[in-house]
Amino acid sequence: MEQSVAASRSDLCGSQIRMDREIFMDLVVTTMGSLFEDTVGSGEAGGFISLVGLAVGEKIQEEYLQASGASHFDRRGMIDALLDMKRRIGSDFYVVEETEQRIVLGNRRCPFGELAKKCPSLCMLTANVCGHLAAESQGYARVDLPETIAAGASECRIVINLDPDTPGGGRRHHRRAWA
């Protein structure tokens, strides 16, 4: 017969349990995303997470505009805001290419870590935050994620097309009217 052993608070406080606020939040977000994907499918989960990404993008834009004292970003300000925000949340974004027609960003570290592989639809957060900030700054953006860490690539590629006539896929974003 197996004997049960109860742990006391003092036993647990000094132990090597990996748990802090960031790990807890990662678990909550990725578990919700995974359950949503399992329940309604990857496409529907991606659509819902896209809406979350747009709302988050609006809040991030407000925060950065307020901090800068500007009413909107120019192109350089938009890129700087994206890179800074992604750095603050644990990503390692950098500019791969920048032309008049597009901006290509790379990312060497997913803010969700290995947990993103369980819920690749979380990449829609990145796509929609980038798309929202780029469209608000430049008038139009179409974001494509041809490579993601969540899908097994060593790095992410975020392609932000700024010319609506450029062929290709991706999620389209348009500037809201400025007040």
N, CA, C and O atoms as a DFTB+ gen file, in Angstrom:
716 C
 N C O
     1  1       0.843      -1.174       0.000
     2  2       0.000       0.000       0.000
     3  2       0.890       1.239       0.000
     4  3       1.843       1.341       0.773
     5  1       0.559       2.168      -0.877
     6  2       1.337       3.394      -1.022
     7  2       0.980       4.363       0.086
     8  3      -0.192       4.553       0.410
     9  1       2.022       4.986       0.675
    10  2       1.773       5.938       1.742
    11  2       1.844       7.350       1.181
    12  3       2.762       7.675       0.428
    13  1       0.905       8.168       1.534
    14  2       0.847       9.556       1.074
    15  2       1.740      10.421       1.957
    16  3       1.787      10.251       3.175
    17  1       2.454      11.362       1.312
    18  2       3.312      12.289       2.049
    19  2       2.852      13.700       1.721
    20  3       2.755      14.066       0.550
    21  1       2.572      14.481       2.729
    22  2       2.122      15.856       2.531
    23  2       3.325      16.797       2.574
    24  3       4.207      16.658       3.421
    25  1       3.344      17.754       1.649
    26  2       4.407      18.757       1.627
    27  2       3.954      19.960       2.430
    28  3       2.786      20.346       2.398
    29  1       4.875      20.533       3.135
    30  2       4.562      21.746       3.880
    31  2       5.072      22.952       3.103
    32  3       5.864      22.811       2.172
    33  1       4.618      24.129       3.488
    34  2       5.037      25.370       2.829
    35  2       6.542      25.518       2.879
    36  3       7.149      25.946       1.897
    37  1       7.151      25.181       3.983
    38  2       8.604      25.331       4.106
    39  2       9.342      24.380       3.170
    40  3      10.447      24.691       2.727
    41  1       8.744      23.210       2.857
    42  2       9.351      22.275       1.911
    43  2       9.358      22.858       0.493
    44  3      10.297      22.646      -0.274
    45  1       8.298      23.592       0.163
    46  2       8.138      24.090      -1.194
    47  2       8.880      25.402      -1.462
    48  3       9.354      25.630      -2.575
    49  1       8.981      26.252      -0.457
    50  2       9.571      27.579      -0.653
    51  2      11.029      27.522      -1.103
    52  3      11.460      28.387      -1.866
    53  1      11.773      26.566      -0.671
    54  2      13.182      26.493      -1.039
    55  2      13.464      25.572      -2.203
    56  3      14.620      25.393      -2.585
    57  1      12.423      24.981      -2.775
    58  2      12.642      24.009      -3.834
    59  2      12.948      24.691      -5.163
    60  3      12.784      25.902      -5.308
    61  1      13.390      23.899      -6.120
    62  2      13.791      24.395      -7.441
    63  2      12.633      24.339      -8.444
    64  3      12.811      23.863      -9.566
    65  1      11.473      24.812      -8.055
    66  2      10.316      24.842      -8.944
    67  2      10.450      26.052      -9.865
    68  3      10.662      27.175      -9.409
    69  1      10.323      25.803     -11.174
    70  2      10.399      26.900     -12.153
    71  2       9.010      27.518     -12.303
    72  3       8.194      27.051     -13.097
    73  1       8.758      28.559     -11.541
    74  2       7.484      29.242     -11.652
    75  2       7.673      30.690     -11.219
    76  3       8.108      30.978     -10.104
    77  1       7.334      31.583     -12.128
    78  2       7.298      33.006     -11.817
    79  2       6.166      33.611     -12.636
    80  3       5.443      32.884     -13.318
    81  1       6.004      34.912     -12.581
    82  2       4.900      35.558     -13.288
    83  2       4.979      35.302     -14.788
    84  3       3.967      35.000     -15.422
    85  1       6.161      35.419     -15.351
    86  2       6.316      35.249     -16.799
    87  2       5.998      33.815     -17.226
    88  3       5.305      33.609     -18.222
    89  1       6.484      32.847     -16.501
    90  2       6.194      31.449     -16.831
    91  2       4.698      31.179     -16.695
    92  3       4.107      30.500     -17.535
    93  1       4.093      31.707     -15.646
    94  2       2.662      31.538     -15.439
    95  2       1.863      32.155     -16.592
    96  3       0.947      31.520     -17.115
    97  1       2.202      33.389     -16.994
    98  2       1.484      34.045     -18.083
    99  2       1.685      33.296     -19.405
   100  3       0.744      33.165     -20.187
   101  1       2.890      32.810     -19.656
   102  2       3.136      31.994     -20.851
   103  2       2.233      30.764     -20.849
   104  3       1.625      30.427     -21.865
   105  1       2.153      30.106     -19.710
   106  2       1.316      28.911     -19.612
   107  2      -0.154      29.239     -19.854
   108  3      -0.844      28.510     -20.565
   109  1      -0.631      30.326     -19.269
   110  2      -2.034      30.704     -19.428
   111  2      -2.340      31.012     -20.889
   112  3      -3.301      30.481     -21.447
   113  1      -1.533      31.861     -21.508
   114  2      -1.808      32.284     -22.885
   115  2      -1.706      31.106     -23.847
   116  3      -2.595      30.900     -24.673
   117  1      -0.647      30.348     -23.748
   118  2      -0.484      29.247     -24.700
   119  2      -1.490      28.127     -24.443
   120  3      -1.925      27.472     -25.390
   121  1      -1.862      27.894     -23.212
   122  2      -2.881      26.884     -22.922
   123  2      -4.229      27.322     -23.470
   124  3      -4.953      26.515     -24.054
   125  1      -4.576      28.601     -23.288
   126  2      -5.836      29.097     -23.850
   127  2      -5.814      28.978     -25.369
   128  3      -6.794      28.540     -25.972
   129  1      -4.703      29.365     -25.990
   130  2      -4.598      29.260     -27.441
   131  2      -4.703      27.826     -27.921
   132  3      -5.412      27.543     -28.887
   133  1      -4.003      26.915     -27.252
   134  2      -4.045      25.497     -27.635
   135  2      -5.440      24.919     -27.482
   136  3      -5.920      24.205     -28.362
   137  1      -6.094      25.224     -26.366
   138  2      -7.456      24.717     -26.152
   139  2      -8.405      25.285     -27.200
   140  3      -9.290      24.585     -27.693
   141  1      -8.215      26.546     -27.532
   142  2      -9.063      27.163     -28.548
   143  2      -8.833      26.498     -29.899
   144  3      -9.793      26.201     -30.611
   145  1      -7.567      26.260     -30.265
   146  2      -7.265      25.568     -31.521
   147  2      -7.880      24.178     -31.543
   148  3      -8.454      23.766     -32.551
   149  1      -7.761      23.449     -30.427
   150  2      -8.308      22.093     -30.348
   151  2      -9.834      22.089     -30.421
   152  3     -10.433      21.141     -30.929
   153  1     -10.463      23.156     -29.910
   154  2     -11.924      23.209     -29.847
   155  2     -12.552      23.653     -31.159
   156  3     -13.499      23.026     -31.634
   157  1     -12.030      24.742     -31.761
   158  2     -12.679      25.302     -32.954
   159  2     -11.838      25.168     -34.218
   160  3     -12.308      25.484     -35.311
   161  1     -10.605      24.705     -34.078
   162  2      -9.730      24.565     -35.230
   163  2      -8.736      25.706     -35.332
   164  3      -8.946      26.789     -34.785
   165  1      -7.668      25.445     -36.029
   166  2      -6.575      26.403     -36.137
   167  2      -6.987      27.688     -36.845
   168  3      -6.593      28.776     -36.426
   169  1      -7.770      27.576     -37.908
   170  2      -8.194      28.754     -38.663
   171  2      -9.033      29.704     -37.834
   172  3      -8.787      30.910     -37.818
   173  1     -10.034      29.154     -37.140
   174  2     -10.894      29.983     -36.294
   175  2     -10.119      30.568     -35.123
   176  3     -10.330      31.722     -34.749
   177  1      -9.223      29.778     -34.545
   178  2      -8.400      30.279     -33.441
   179  2      -7.516      31.417     -33.930
   180  3      -7.358      32.429     -33.247
   181  1      -6.942      31.247     -35.117
   182  2      -6.114      32.311     -35.692
   183  2      -6.905      33.584     -35.917
   184  3      -6.397      34.682     -35.690
   185  1      -8.157      33.443     -36.365
   186  2      -9.015      34.607     -36.564
   187  2      -9.295      35.338     -35.264
   188  3      -9.238      36.566     -35.210
   189  1      -9.598      34.583     -34.221
   190  2      -9.849      35.204     -32.919
   191  2      -8.588      35.876     -32.390
   192  3      -8.643      37.003     -31.897
   193  1      -7.462      35.194     -32.489
   194  2      -6.208      35.764     -31.993
   195  2      -5.822      36.983     -32.828
   196  3      -5.173      37.898     -32.320
   197  1      -6.213      37.006     -34.104
   198  2      -5.987      38.196     -34.932
   199  2      -6.717      39.402     -34.357
   200  3      -6.167      40.502     -34.306
   201  1      -7.958      39.193     -33.924
   202  2      -8.707      40.291     -33.308
   203  2      -8.038      40.769     -32.028
   204  3      -7.975      41.969     -31.759
   205  1      -7.545      39.829     -31.248
   206  2      -6.809      40.195     -30.039
   207  2      -5.568      41.005     -30.420
   208  3      -5.254      42.009     -29.781
   209  1      -4.866      40.560     -31.470
   210  2      -3.672      41.261     -31.929
   211  2      -3.958      42.684     -32.367
   212  3      -3.167      43.588     -32.096
   213  1      -5.087      42.894     -33.044
   214  2      -5.454      44.254     -33.449
   215  2      -5.710      45.146     -32.244
   216  3      -5.256      46.289     -32.200
   217  1      -6.442      44.617     -31.268
   218  2      -6.723      45.395     -30.057
   219  2      -5.439      45.692     -29.295
   220  3      -5.249      46.804     -28.804
   221  1      -4.559      44.703     -29.195
   222  2      -3.275      44.897     -28.525
   223  2      -2.439      45.913     -29.297
   224  3      -1.797      46.773     -28.694
   225  1      -2.443      45.820     -30.635
   226  2      -1.707      46.777     -31.460
   227  2      -2.162      48.203     -31.233
   228  3      -1.339      49.117     -31.186
   229  1      -3.474      48.408     -31.090
   230  2      -3.997      49.746     -30.811
   231  2      -3.481      50.274     -29.474
   232  3      -3.085      51.435     -29.371
   233  1      -3.486      49.428     -28.465
   234  2      -3.005      49.842     -27.139
   235  2      -1.510      50.152     -27.164
   236  3      -1.053      51.122     -26.560
   237  1      -0.760      49.315     -27.870
   238  2       0.689      49.541     -27.971
   239  2       0.959      50.845     -28.703
   240  3       1.812      51.629     -28.285
   241  1       0.246      51.079     -29.782
   242  2       0.424      52.323     -30.523
   243  2       0.119      53.528     -29.633
   244  3       0.889      54.488     -29.602
   245  1      -0.999      53.481     -28.912
   246  2      -1.344      54.580     -27.995
   247  2      -0.221      54.838     -27.002
   248  3       0.148      55.987     -26.761
   249  1       0.320      53.773     -26.429
   250  2       1.383      53.901     -25.432
   251  2       2.629      54.563     -26.023
   252  3       3.197      55.475     -25.422
   253  1       3.045      54.102     -27.194
   254  2       4.249      54.649     -27.825
   255  2       4.033      56.079     -28.324
   256  3       4.934      56.911     -28.218
   257  1       2.848      56.372     -28.867
   258  2       2.578      57.742     -29.304
   259  2       2.543      58.697     -28.120
   260  3       3.076      59.804     -28.193
   261  1       1.923      58.273     -27.044
   262  2       1.877      59.111     -25.853
   263  2       3.284      59.373     -25.326
   264  3       3.609      60.500     -24.955
   265  1       4.112      58.344     -25.292
   266  2       5.488      58.506     -24.795
   267  2       6.304      59.442     -25.691
   268  3       7.167      60.175     -25.209
   269  1       6.023      59.409     -27.004
   270  2       6.793      60.243     -27.931
   271  2       6.209      61.644     -28.077
   272  3       6.880      62.549     -28.573
   273  1       4.958      61.828     -27.646
   274  2       4.310      63.118     -27.801
   275  2       3.871      63.398     -29.226
   276  3       3.548      64.538     -29.559
   277  1       3.853      62.381     -30.071
   278  2       3.481      62.543     -31.482
   279  2       2.040      62.110     -31.706
   280  3       1.478      61.370     -30.898
   281  1       1.440      62.567     -32.802
   282  2       0.084      62.161     -33.142
   283  2       0.078      60.908     -34.016
   284  3      -0.915      60.182     -34.060
   285  1       1.189      60.657     -34.709
   286  2       1.339      59.437     -35.506
   287  2       2.830      59.197     -35.746
   288  3       3.656      60.088     -35.543
   289  1       3.158      57.986     -36.180
   290  2       4.546      57.635     -36.459
   291  2       4.891      57.886     -37.915
   292  3       4.080      57.655     -38.812
   293  1       6.104      58.362     -38.133
   294  2       6.640      58.281     -39.479
   295  2       7.199      56.865     -39.633
   296  3       7.125      56.063     -38.702
   297  1       7.737      56.569     -40.765
   298  2       8.227      55.208     -41.035
   299  2       9.290      54.772     -40.031
   300  3       9.213      53.668     -39.493
   301  1      10.264      55.611     -39.778
   302  2      11.350      55.271     -38.849
   303  2      10.805      55.071     -37.431
   304  3      11.211      54.143     -36.731
   305  1       9.886      55.946     -37.012
   306  2       9.291      55.815     -35.685
   307  2       8.513      54.531     -35.528
   308  3       8.540      53.912     -34.464
   309  1       7.810      54.117     -36.590
   310  2       7.049      52.875     -36.559
   311  2       7.991      51.680     -36.402
   312  3       7.749      50.792     -35.585
   313  1       9.059      51.668     -37.188
   314  2      10.018      50.562     -37.097
   315  2      10.667      50.541     -35.714
   316  3      10.790      49.482     -35.098
   317  1      11.079      51.705     -35.232
   318  2      11.703      51.779     -33.903
   319  2      10.749      51.310     -32.810
   320  3      11.157      50.608     -31.885
   321  1       9.472      51.699     -32.918
   322  2       8.487      51.275     -31.915
   323  2       8.311      49.752     -31.941
   324  3       8.258      49.114     -30.889
   325  1       8.220      49.171     -33.144
   326  2       8.086      47.716     -33.256
   327  2       9.284      47.001     -32.646
   328  3       9.122      46.064     -31.865
   329  1      10.480      47.441     -33.001
   330  2      11.686      46.782     -32.487
   331  2      11.781      46.914     -30.968
   332  3      12.113      45.954     -30.273
   333  1      11.486      48.109     -30.460
   334  2      11.568      48.330     -29.014
   335  2      10.530      47.498     -28.268
   336  3      10.846      46.856     -27.266
   337  1       9.296      47.509     -28.756
   338  2       8.238      46.751     -28.091
   339  2       8.567      45.266     -28.073
   340  3       8.415      44.601     -27.049
   341  1       9.017      44.750     -29.212
   342  2       9.344      43.323     -29.270
   343  2      10.521      42.982     -28.350
   344  3      10.541      41.914     -27.739
   345  1      11.495      43.882     -28.251
   346  2      12.619      43.661     -27.332
   347  2      12.113      43.608     -25.885
   348  3      12.541      42.760     -25.102
   349  1      11.210      44.509     -25.544
   350  2      10.687      44.575     -24.175
   351  2       9.917      43.315     -23.772
   352  3       9.861      42.975     -22.590
   353  1       9.321      42.622     -24.752
   354  2       8.551      41.421     -24.408
   355  2       9.367      40.142     -24.572
   356  3       8.826      39.044     -24.441
   357  1      10.649      40.270     -24.856
   358  2      11.515      39.096     -24.880
   359  2      11.856      38.558     -26.251
   360  3      12.461      37.491     -26.355
   361  1      11.484      39.265     -27.310
   362  2      11.851      38.850     -28.668
   363  2      13.202      39.455     -29.028
   364  3      13.752      40.265     -28.282
   365  1      13.715      39.061     -30.158
   366  2      14.974      39.598     -30.666
   367  2      14.774      39.977     -32.137
   368  3      15.333      39.349     -33.036
   369  1      13.964      41.018     -32.362
   370  2      13.638      41.484     -33.707
   371  2      14.760      42.354     -34.250
   372  3      15.443      43.055     -33.503
   373  1      14.937      42.296     -35.566
   374  2      15.910      43.148     -36.249
   375  2      15.438      43.339     -37.691
   376  3      14.641      42.557     -38.209
   377  1      15.947      44.397     -38.326
   378  2      15.577      44.684     -39.707
   379  2      16.461      43.860     -40.633
   380  3      17.687      43.943     -40.564
   381  1      15.842      43.069     -41.495
   382  2      16.543      42.274     -42.495
   383  2      16.671      43.077     -43.787
   384  3      17.723      43.088     -44.426
   385  1      15.579      43.748     -44.161
   386  2      15.527      44.503     -45.414
   387  2      14.543      45.648     -45.259
   388  3      13.511      45.505     -44.602
   389  1      14.862      46.780     -45.862
   390  2      13.935      47.906     -45.861
   391  2      14.012      48.601     -47.216
   392  3      15.054      49.139     -47.590
   393  1      12.908      48.585     -47.942
   394  2      12.802      49.289     -49.218
   395  2      11.542      50.144     -49.156
   396  3      10.822      50.129     -48.157
   397  1      11.281      50.882     -50.216
   398  2      10.053      51.682     -50.281
   399  2       8.818      50.790     -50.265
   400  3       7.778      51.176     -49.730
   401  1       8.928      49.592     -50.850
   402  2       7.776      48.709     -50.978
   403  2       7.544      47.786     -49.784
   404  3       6.423      47.339     -49.545
   405  1       8.625      47.503     -49.029
   406  2       8.425      46.549     -47.939
   407  2       9.510      46.659     -46.880
   408  3      10.588      47.216     -47.087
   409  1       9.156      46.093     -45.733
   410  2      10.081      45.973     -44.607
   411  2      10.064      44.501     -44.224
   412  3       8.999      43.908     -44.049
   413  1      11.233      43.924     -44.095
   414  2      11.329      42.532     -43.658
   415  2      12.041      42.537     -42.317
   416  3      13.154      43.046     -42.183
   417  1      11.375      41.960     -41.333
   418  2      11.952      41.843     -40.000
   419  2      12.305      40.383     -39.736
   420  3      11.638      39.469     -40.220
   421  1      13.349      40.187     -38.972
   422  2      13.716      38.865     -38.499
   423  2      13.524      38.823     -36.999
   424  3      13.500      39.859     -36.335
   425  1      13.388      37.638     -36.478
   426  2      13.261      37.451     -35.038
   427  2      13.960      36.162     -34.650
   428  3      13.650      35.086     -35.161
   429  1      14.912      36.294     -33.734
   430  2      15.688      35.125     -33.296
   431  2      15.144      34.471     -32.031
   432  3      15.615      33.405     -31.635
   433  1      14.146      35.105     -31.385
   434  2      13.654      34.559     -30.115
   435  2      12.159      34.868     -29.960
   436  3      11.757      36.031     -29.935
   437  1      11.362      33.833     -29.857
   438  2       9.919      33.988     -29.680
   439  2       9.626      34.352     -28.223
   440  3      10.181      33.736     -27.314
   441  1       8.760      35.348     -27.989
   442  2       8.445      35.694     -26.596
   443  2       7.709      34.584     -25.856
   444  3       7.692      34.567     -24.625
   445  1       7.104      33.661     -26.589
   446  2       6.409      32.536     -25.966
   447  2       7.300      31.311     -25.835
   448  3       6.871      30.289     -25.300
   449  1       8.524      31.399     -26.314
   450  2       9.465      30.294     -26.210
   451  2       8.950      29.043     -26.901
   452  3       8.236      29.115     -27.901
   453  1       9.318      27.916     -26.360
   454  2       8.917      26.622     -26.929
   455  2       7.407      26.408     -26.863
   456  3       6.859      25.590     -27.603
   457  1       6.742      27.137     -25.983
   458  2       5.297      26.965     -25.852
   459  2       4.552      27.376     -27.117
   460  3       3.442      26.899     -27.356
   461  1       5.148      28.263     -27.942
   462  2       4.490      28.704     -29.174
   463  2       4.306      27.560     -30.163
   464  3       3.388      27.587     -30.983
   465  1       5.164      26.568     -30.089
   466  2       5.046      25.436     -31.010
   467  2       3.760      24.648     -30.759
   468  3       3.265      23.960     -31.652
   469  1       3.226      24.749     -29.552
   470  2       1.961      24.095     -29.235
   471  2       0.775      24.909     -29.728
   472  3      -0.334      24.388     -29.845
   473  1       1.004      26.184     -30.016
   474  2      -0.081      27.081     -30.409
   475  2       0.418      28.076     -31.458
   476  3       0.582      29.258     -31.156
   477  1       0.659      27.612     -32.687
   478  2       1.203      28.496     -33.716
   479  2       0.291      29.661     -34.092
   480  3       0.751      30.638     -34.682
   481  1      -0.994      29.569     -33.758
   482  2      -1.875      30.696     -34.071
   483  2      -1.511      31.948     -33.266
   484  3      -1.971      33.043     -33.590
   485  1      -0.694      31.798     -32.226
   486  2      -0.237      32.971     -31.480
   487  2       0.599      33.901     -32.361
   488  3       0.768      35.077     -32.039
   489  1       1.117      33.380     -33.463
   490  2       1.867      34.224     -34.408
   491  2       0.985      35.330     -34.974
   492  3       1.493      36.352     -35.434
   493  1      -0.334      35.136     -34.944
   494  2      -1.244      36.176     -35.425
   495  2      -1.157      37.434     -34.569
   496  3      -1.463      38.528     -35.043
   497  1      -0.739      37.285     -33.302
   498  2      -0.515      38.471     -32.481
   499  2       0.575      39.330     -33.097
   500  3       0.414      40.542     -33.241
   501  1       1.683      38.701     -33.460
   502  2       2.789      39.422     -34.084
   503  2       2.344      40.043     -35.400
   504  3       2.596      41.222     -35.649
   505  1       1.687      39.260     -36.238
   506  2       1.268      39.764     -37.547
   507  2       0.363      40.975     -37.409
   508  3       0.520      41.952     -38.142
   509  1      -0.578      40.924     -36.483
   510  2      -1.538      42.012     -36.368
   511  2      -0.993      43.234     -35.652
   512  3      -1.375      44.357     -35.981
   513  1      -0.120      43.048     -34.691
   514  2       0.521      44.209     -34.067
   515  2       1.384      44.920     -35.106
   516  3       1.317      46.143     -35.233
   517  1       2.198      44.159     -35.857
   518  2       3.035      44.756     -36.906
   519  2       2.168      45.411     -37.969
   520  3       2.447      46.533     -38.394
   521  1       1.122      44.723     -38.402
   522  2       0.250      45.260     -39.439
   523  2      -0.455      46.525     -39.011
   524  3      -0.559      47.476     -39.787
   525  1      -0.943      46.547     -37.779
   526  2      -1.652      47.731     -37.291
   527  2      -0.715      48.934     -37.233
   528  3      -1.046      50.000     -37.753
   529  1       0.446      48.774     -36.609
   530  2       1.374      49.902     -36.499
   531  2       1.852      50.369     -37.872
   532  3       1.962      51.573     -38.106
   533  1       2.136      49.439     -38.779
   534  2       2.603      49.813     -40.113
   535  2       1.508      50.522     -40.898
   536  3       1.777      51.531     -41.549
   537  1       0.286      50.019     -40.851
   538  2      -0.813      50.647     -41.597
   539  2      -1.134      52.034     -41.046
   540  3      -1.375      52.966     -41.813
   541  1      -1.137      52.171     -39.748
   542  2      -1.410      53.480     -39.163
   543  2      -0.319      54.485     -39.525
   544  3      -0.592      55.678     -39.660
   545  1       0.885      54.018     -39.678
   546  2       2.010      54.886     -40.033
   547  2       2.072      55.159     -41.529
   548  3       2.286      56.297     -41.947
   549  1       1.885      54.118     -42.335
   550  2       2.138      54.216     -43.772
   551  2       0.874      54.219     -44.636
   552  3       0.956      54.415     -45.849
   553  1      -0.278      54.006     -44.028
   554  2      -1.527      54.005     -44.773
   555  2      -2.018      52.613     -45.139
   556  3      -3.224      52.374     -45.200
   557  1      -1.099      51.703     -45.381
   558  2      -1.457      50.348     -45.791
   559  2      -0.319      49.415     -45.398
   560  3       0.851      49.797     -45.421
   561  1      -0.678      48.191     -45.040
   562  2       0.320      47.142     -44.792
   563  2      -0.326      45.789     -45.037
   564  3      -1.490      45.570     -44.702
   565  1       0.440      44.895     -45.621
   566  2       0.027      43.503     -45.765
   567  2       1.139      42.668     -45.155
   568  3       2.282      42.709     -45.611
   569  1       0.802      41.918     -44.132
   570  2       1.808      41.198     -43.359
   571  2       1.729      39.709     -43.660
   572  3       0.659      39.101     -43.644
   573  1       2.894      39.146     -43.935
   574  2       3.016      37.722     -44.187
   575  2       4.107      37.175     -43.275
   576  3       5.120      37.834     -43.042
   577  1       3.898      35.986     -42.770
   578  2       4.878      35.313     -41.911
   579  2       5.333      34.037     -42.621
   580  3       4.846      32.954     -42.297
   581  1       6.247      34.139     -43.572
   582  2       6.640      32.948     -44.332
   583  2       7.427      31.933     -43.508
   584  3       7.437      30.747     -43.840
   585  1       8.082      32.377     -42.448
   586  2       8.829      31.472     -41.570
   587  2       8.554      31.868     -40.130
   588  3       8.596      33.048     -39.782
   589  1       8.274      30.875     -39.297
   590  2       8.075      31.158     -37.872
   591  2       8.770      30.101     -37.024
   592  3       8.884      28.937     -37.410
   593  1       9.218      30.530     -35.887
   594  2       9.803      29.613     -34.915
   595  2       8.743      28.603     -34.480
   596  3       9.042      27.426     -34.280
   597  1       7.498      29.072     -34.335
   598  2       6.403      28.188     -33.911
   599  2       6.190      27.033     -34.880
   600  3       5.769      25.947     -34.479
   601  1       6.484      27.273     -36.167
   602  2       6.321      26.222     -37.175
   603  2       7.609      25.432     -37.406
   604  3       7.670      24.596     -38.308
   605  1       8.642      25.694     -36.591
   606  2       9.866      24.906     -36.667
   607  2      11.060      25.579     -37.314
   608  3      12.140      24.989     -37.351
   609  1      10.909      26.793     -37.825
   610  2      12.049      27.508     -38.418
   611  2      12.992      27.970     -37.310
   612  3      12.582      28.098     -36.157
   613  1      14.237      28.217     -37.657
   614  2      15.202      28.682     -36.651
   615  2      14.960      30.141     -36.284
   616  3      15.326      30.573     -35.192
   617  1      14.347      30.900     -37.184
   618  2      14.004      32.305     -36.945
   619  2      12.670      32.599     -37.606
   620  3      12.209      31.848     -38.466
   621  1      12.056      33.698     -37.196
   622  2      10.847      34.180     -37.857
   623  2      11.228      35.195     -38.923
   624  3      12.229      35.902     -38.801
   625  1      10.417      35.254     -39.963
   626  2      10.502      36.310     -40.975
   627  2       9.131      36.969     -41.018
   628  3       8.111      36.304     -41.200
   629  1       9.123      38.278     -40.849
   630  2       7.896      39.054     -40.887
   631  2       8.023      40.002     -42.072
   632  3       8.839      40.924     -42.041
   633  1       7.239      39.790     -43.102
   634  2       7.293      40.614     -44.310
   635  2       6.126      41.586     -44.263
   636  3       4.963      41.182     -44.261
   637  1       6.452      42.875     -44.224
   638  2       5.448      43.930     -44.190
   639  2       5.478      44.629     -45.546
   640  3       6.348      45.461     -45.805
   641  1       4.529      44.289     -46.403
   642  2       4.421      44.925     -47.715
   643  2       3.655      46.224     -47.558
   644  3       2.591      46.253     -46.940
   645  1       4.191      47.295     -48.113
   646  2       3.586      48.616     -47.980
   647  2       2.881      49.076     -49.249
   648  3       2.191      50.095     -49.246
   649  1       3.053      48.330     -50.327
   650  2       2.450      48.655     -51.610
   651  2       1.294      47.693     -51.875
   652  3       1.519      46.492     -52.024
   653  1       0.059      48.200     -51.937
   654  2      -1.081      47.305     -52.136
   655  2      -1.066      46.570     -53.474
   656  3      -1.769      45.572     -53.632
   657  1      -0.279      47.044     -54.439
   658  2      -0.227      46.401     -55.746
   659  2       0.802      45.285     -55.829
   660  3       0.872      44.583     -56.837
   661  1       1.602      45.112     -54.784
   662  2       2.591      44.040     -54.768
   663  2       1.867      42.704     -54.613
   664  3       1.061      42.541     -53.697
   665  1       2.148      41.740     -55.508
   666  2       1.468      40.442     -55.387
   667  2       1.936      39.685     -54.145
   668  3       3.030      39.914     -53.630
   669  1       1.098      38.801     -53.693
   670  2       1.461      37.959     -52.559
   671  2       0.340      37.855     -51.556
   672  3      -0.674      38.548     -51.636
   673  1       0.557      36.967     -50.610
   674  2      -0.442      36.729     -49.585
   675  2      -0.188      37.562     -48.345
   676  3       0.657      38.457     -48.324
   677  1      -0.932      37.245     -47.340
   678  2      -0.777      37.930     -46.063
   679  2      -2.057      38.636     -45.657
   680  3      -3.021      38.708     -46.419
   681  1      -2.044      39.140     -44.473
   682  2      -3.196      39.823     -43.894
   683  2      -3.089      41.323     -44.175
   684  3      -2.061      41.942     -43.902
   685  1      -4.156      41.896     -44.722
   686  2      -4.168      43.317     -45.102
   687  2      -4.648      44.201     -43.950
   688  3      -5.537      43.838     -43.180
   689  1      -4.019      45.379     -43.865
   690  2      -4.380      46.378     -42.847
   691  2      -4.437      47.742     -43.523
   692  3      -3.632      48.047     -44.402
   693  1      -5.405      48.561     -43.098
   694  2      -5.551      49.912     -43.645
   695  2      -5.600      50.907     -42.487
   696  3      -6.092      50.601     -41.402
   697  1      -5.080      52.094     -42.744
   698  2      -5.087      53.159     -41.727
   699  2      -6.519      53.564     -41.422
   700  3      -7.354      53.686     -42.318
   701  1      -6.779      53.766     -40.157
   702  2      -8.048      54.382     -39.740
   703  2      -7.897      55.875     -40.005
   704  3      -6.776      56.362     -40.149
   705  1      -8.971      56.586     -40.068
   706  2      -8.899      58.035     -40.291
   707  2      -8.252      58.702     -39.081
   708  3      -8.590      58.403     -37.936
   709  1      -7.321      59.607     -39.350
   710  2      -6.697      60.347     -38.243
   711  2      -7.636      61.455     -37.801
   712  3      -8.306      62.091     -38.615
   713  1      -7.668      61.667     -36.509
   714  2      -8.515      62.731     -35.957
   715  2      -7.873      64.079     -36.147
   716  3      -8.439      65.095     -35.745
